XYZ file of N, CA and C in Angstrom:
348
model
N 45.894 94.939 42.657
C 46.366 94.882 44.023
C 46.478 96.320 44.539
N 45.910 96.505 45.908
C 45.585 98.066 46.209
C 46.892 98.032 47.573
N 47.394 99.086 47.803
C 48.319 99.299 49.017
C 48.116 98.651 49.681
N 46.259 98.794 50.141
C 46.511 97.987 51.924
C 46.591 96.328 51.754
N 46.920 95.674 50.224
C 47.124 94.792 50.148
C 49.008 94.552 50.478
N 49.244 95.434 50.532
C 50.864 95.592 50.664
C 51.445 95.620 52.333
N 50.362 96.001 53.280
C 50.476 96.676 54.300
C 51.463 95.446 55.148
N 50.672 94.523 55.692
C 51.196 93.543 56.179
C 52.590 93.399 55.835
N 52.596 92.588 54.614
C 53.720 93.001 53.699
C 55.370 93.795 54.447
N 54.652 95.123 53.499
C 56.130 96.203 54.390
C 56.086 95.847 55.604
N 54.987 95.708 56.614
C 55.565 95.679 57.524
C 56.668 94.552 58.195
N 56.442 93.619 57.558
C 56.700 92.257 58.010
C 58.794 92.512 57.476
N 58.902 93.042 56.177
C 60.136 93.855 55.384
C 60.581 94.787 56.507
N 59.934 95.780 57.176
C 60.306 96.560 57.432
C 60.875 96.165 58.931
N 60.145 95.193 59.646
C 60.426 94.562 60.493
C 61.804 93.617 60.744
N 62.039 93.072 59.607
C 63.287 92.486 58.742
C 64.785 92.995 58.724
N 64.088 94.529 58.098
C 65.058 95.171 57.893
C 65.625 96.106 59.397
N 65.215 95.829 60.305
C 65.311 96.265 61.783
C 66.318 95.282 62.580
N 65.425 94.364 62.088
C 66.789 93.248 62.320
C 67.328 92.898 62.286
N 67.562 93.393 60.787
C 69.182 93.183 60.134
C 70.296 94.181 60.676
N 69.449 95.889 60.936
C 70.227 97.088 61.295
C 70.807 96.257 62.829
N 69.981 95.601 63.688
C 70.737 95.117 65.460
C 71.749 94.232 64.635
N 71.212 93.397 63.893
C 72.628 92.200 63.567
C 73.759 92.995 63.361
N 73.728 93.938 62.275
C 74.872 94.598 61.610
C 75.501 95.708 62.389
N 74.671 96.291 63.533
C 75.628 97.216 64.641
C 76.324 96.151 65.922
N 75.593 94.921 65.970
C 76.060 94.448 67.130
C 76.971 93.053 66.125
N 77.002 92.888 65.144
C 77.525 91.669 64.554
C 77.645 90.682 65.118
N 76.413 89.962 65.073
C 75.387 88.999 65.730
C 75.553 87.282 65.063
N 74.651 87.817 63.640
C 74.891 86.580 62.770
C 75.328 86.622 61.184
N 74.531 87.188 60.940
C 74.756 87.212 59.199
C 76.244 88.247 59.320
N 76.570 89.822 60.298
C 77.581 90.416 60.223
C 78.348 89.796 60.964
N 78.145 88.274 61.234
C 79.433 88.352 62.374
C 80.128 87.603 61.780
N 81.448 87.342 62.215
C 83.023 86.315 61.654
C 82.632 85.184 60.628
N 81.336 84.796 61.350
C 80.957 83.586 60.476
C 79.791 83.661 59.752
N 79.565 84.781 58.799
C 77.709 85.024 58.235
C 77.810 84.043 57.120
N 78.266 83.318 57.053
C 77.430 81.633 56.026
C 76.954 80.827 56.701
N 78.157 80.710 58.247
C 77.089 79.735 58.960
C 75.577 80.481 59.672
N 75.916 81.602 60.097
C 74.439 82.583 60.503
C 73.820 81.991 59.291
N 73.728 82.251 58.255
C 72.825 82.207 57.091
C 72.483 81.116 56.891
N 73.167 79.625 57.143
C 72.712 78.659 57.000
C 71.858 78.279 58.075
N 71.551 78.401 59.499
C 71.315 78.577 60.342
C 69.855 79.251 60.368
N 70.368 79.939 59.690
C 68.618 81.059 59.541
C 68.039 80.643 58.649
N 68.497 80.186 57.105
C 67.644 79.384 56.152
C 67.242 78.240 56.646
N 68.042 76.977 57.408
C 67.724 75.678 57.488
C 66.731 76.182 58.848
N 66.493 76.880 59.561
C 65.232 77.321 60.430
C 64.060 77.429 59.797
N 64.160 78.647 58.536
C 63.028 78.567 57.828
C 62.620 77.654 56.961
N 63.003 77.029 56.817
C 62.718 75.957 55.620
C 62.400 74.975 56.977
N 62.650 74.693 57.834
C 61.662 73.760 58.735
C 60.556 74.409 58.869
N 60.547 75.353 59.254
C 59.284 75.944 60.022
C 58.134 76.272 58.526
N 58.280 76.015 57.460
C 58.164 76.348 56.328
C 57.111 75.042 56.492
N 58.440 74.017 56.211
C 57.544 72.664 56.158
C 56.969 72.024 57.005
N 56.648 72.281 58.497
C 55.847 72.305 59.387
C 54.438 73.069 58.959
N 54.832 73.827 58.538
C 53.462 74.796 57.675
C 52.411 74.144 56.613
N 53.591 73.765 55.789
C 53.185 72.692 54.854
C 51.840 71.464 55.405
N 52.750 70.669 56.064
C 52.144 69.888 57.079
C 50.808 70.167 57.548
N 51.347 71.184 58.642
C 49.776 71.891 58.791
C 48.629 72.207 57.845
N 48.944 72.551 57.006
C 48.079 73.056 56.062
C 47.180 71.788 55.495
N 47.676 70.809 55.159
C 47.625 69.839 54.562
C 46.726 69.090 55.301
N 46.821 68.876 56.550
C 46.022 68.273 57.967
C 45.050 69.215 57.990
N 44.284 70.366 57.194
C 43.392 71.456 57.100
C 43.774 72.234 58.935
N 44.602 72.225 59.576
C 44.688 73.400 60.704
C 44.692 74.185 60.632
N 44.843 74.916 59.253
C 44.600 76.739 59.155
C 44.966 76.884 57.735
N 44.216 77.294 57.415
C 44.189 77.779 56.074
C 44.659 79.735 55.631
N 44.551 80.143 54.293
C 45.003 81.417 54.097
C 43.860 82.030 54.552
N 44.322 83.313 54.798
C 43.081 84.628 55.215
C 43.580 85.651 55.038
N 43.090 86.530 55.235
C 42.734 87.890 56.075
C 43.313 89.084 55.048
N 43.025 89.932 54.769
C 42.671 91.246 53.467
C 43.542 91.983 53.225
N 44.614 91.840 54.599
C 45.887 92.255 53.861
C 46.813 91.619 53.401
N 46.628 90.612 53.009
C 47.180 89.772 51.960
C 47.395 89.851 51.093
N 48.731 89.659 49.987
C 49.312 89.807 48.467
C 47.902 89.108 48.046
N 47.471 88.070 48.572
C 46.989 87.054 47.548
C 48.281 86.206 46.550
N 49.584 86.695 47.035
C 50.623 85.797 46.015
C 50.280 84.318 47.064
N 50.326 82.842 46.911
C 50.204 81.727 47.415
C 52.038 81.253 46.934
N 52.737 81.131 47.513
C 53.958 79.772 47.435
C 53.568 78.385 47.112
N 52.347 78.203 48.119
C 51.913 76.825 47.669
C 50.447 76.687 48.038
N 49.341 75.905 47.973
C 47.862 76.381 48.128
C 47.675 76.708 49.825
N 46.775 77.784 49.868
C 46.900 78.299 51.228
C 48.200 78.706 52.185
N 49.410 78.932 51.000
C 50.688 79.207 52.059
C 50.948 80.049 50.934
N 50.727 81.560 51.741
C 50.507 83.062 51.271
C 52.484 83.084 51.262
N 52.869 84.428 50.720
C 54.170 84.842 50.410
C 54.175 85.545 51.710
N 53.669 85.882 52.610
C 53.973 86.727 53.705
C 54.301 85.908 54.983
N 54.064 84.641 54.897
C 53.764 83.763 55.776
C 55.705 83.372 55.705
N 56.675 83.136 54.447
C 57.827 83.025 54.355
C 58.340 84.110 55.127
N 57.929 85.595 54.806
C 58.664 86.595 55.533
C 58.164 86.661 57.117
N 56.967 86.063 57.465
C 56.798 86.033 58.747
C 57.839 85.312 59.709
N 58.118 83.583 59.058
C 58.777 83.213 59.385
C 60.326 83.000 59.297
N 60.469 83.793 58.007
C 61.739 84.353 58.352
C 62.467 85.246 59.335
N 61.448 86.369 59.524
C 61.554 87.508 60.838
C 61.386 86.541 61.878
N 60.633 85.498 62.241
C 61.014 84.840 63.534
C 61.826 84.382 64.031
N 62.740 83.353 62.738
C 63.848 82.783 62.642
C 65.317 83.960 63.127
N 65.241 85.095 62.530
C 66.206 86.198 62.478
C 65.706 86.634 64.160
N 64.894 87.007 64.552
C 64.596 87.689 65.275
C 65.206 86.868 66.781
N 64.860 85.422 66.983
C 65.467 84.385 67.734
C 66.892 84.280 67.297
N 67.462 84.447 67.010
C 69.319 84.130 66.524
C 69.371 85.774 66.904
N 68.869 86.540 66.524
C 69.497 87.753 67.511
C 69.780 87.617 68.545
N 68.782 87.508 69.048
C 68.146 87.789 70.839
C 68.866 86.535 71.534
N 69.343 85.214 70.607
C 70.129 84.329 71.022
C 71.558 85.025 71.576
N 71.924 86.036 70.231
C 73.083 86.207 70.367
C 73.160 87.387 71.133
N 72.580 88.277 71.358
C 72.457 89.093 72.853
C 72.676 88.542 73.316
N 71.786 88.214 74.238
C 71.920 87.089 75.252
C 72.995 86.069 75.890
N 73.442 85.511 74.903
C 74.374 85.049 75.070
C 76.009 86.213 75.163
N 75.781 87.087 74.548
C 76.901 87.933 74.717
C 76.756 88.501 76.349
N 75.578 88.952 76.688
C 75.185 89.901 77.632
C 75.803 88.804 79.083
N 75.266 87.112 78.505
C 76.050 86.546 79.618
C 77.472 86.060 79.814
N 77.991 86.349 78.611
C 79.468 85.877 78.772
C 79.649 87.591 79.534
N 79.775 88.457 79.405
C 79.678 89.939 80.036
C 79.672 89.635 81.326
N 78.739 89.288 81.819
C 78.164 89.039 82.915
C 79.220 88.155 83.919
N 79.530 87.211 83.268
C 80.384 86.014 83.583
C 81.158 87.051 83.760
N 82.004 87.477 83.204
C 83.234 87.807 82.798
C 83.677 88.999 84.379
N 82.682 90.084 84.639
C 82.273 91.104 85.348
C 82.508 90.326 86.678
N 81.668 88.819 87.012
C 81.067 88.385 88.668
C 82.758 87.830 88.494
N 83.811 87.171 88.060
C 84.679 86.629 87.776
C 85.579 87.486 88.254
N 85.670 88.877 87.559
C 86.569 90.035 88.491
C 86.203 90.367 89.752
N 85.284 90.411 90.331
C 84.546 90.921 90.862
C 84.974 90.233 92.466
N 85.133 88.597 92.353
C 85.654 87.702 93.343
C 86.549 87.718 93.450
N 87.661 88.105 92.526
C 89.561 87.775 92.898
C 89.877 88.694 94.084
């Protein structure tokens, strides 16, 4: 296995690990009051979207590819990068949930003074 078999890879980690640094300065999900339910939340996401994959695969809709690939398989044609892909999606949506949702209770909170 040569680096640029790794490439994808880190990046997909490194991408991960970006998202963990917003969770853990803004204590979002996994850092916030409740990180078991964040975590359950973010596993029971991936493990659907996992087995939707499954599914797919199985119905031949897309199969493994492309050269920067481990070549590690989880299961036939469902590469190890494809878990961290969809893990970073899963994380990446429960962030941006929880922005969002903070940015509008803010918001609320601001137009609320704003009228008295």
């Amino acid at each position: 296995m040569t680096g640029d078999h790794l490439v994808y890879l880190g990046l997909l980690l490194g991408a991960l690990a970006c998202m963990a640094l917003i969770d853990h300065r803004a204590r979002l999900l996994l850092f916030s009051a409740h990180p078991v339910r964040g975590a359950v939340v973010l596993v029971v996401g991936t493990v659907v979207f996992l087995a939707w994959d499954v599914v797919a695969i199985a119905e031949d809709y897309y199969e493994r590819g492309g050269a920067a690939m481990t070549g590690i398989e989880l299961a036939p044609h469902l590469p190890l990068e494809e878990l961290f892909f969809i893990l970073f999606l899963c994380y990446v949506t429960l962030v941006l949930h929880g922005l969002l949702t903070r940015w509008s209770a803010a918001r609320a909170r601001r137009t609320g003074r704003e009228t008295r």
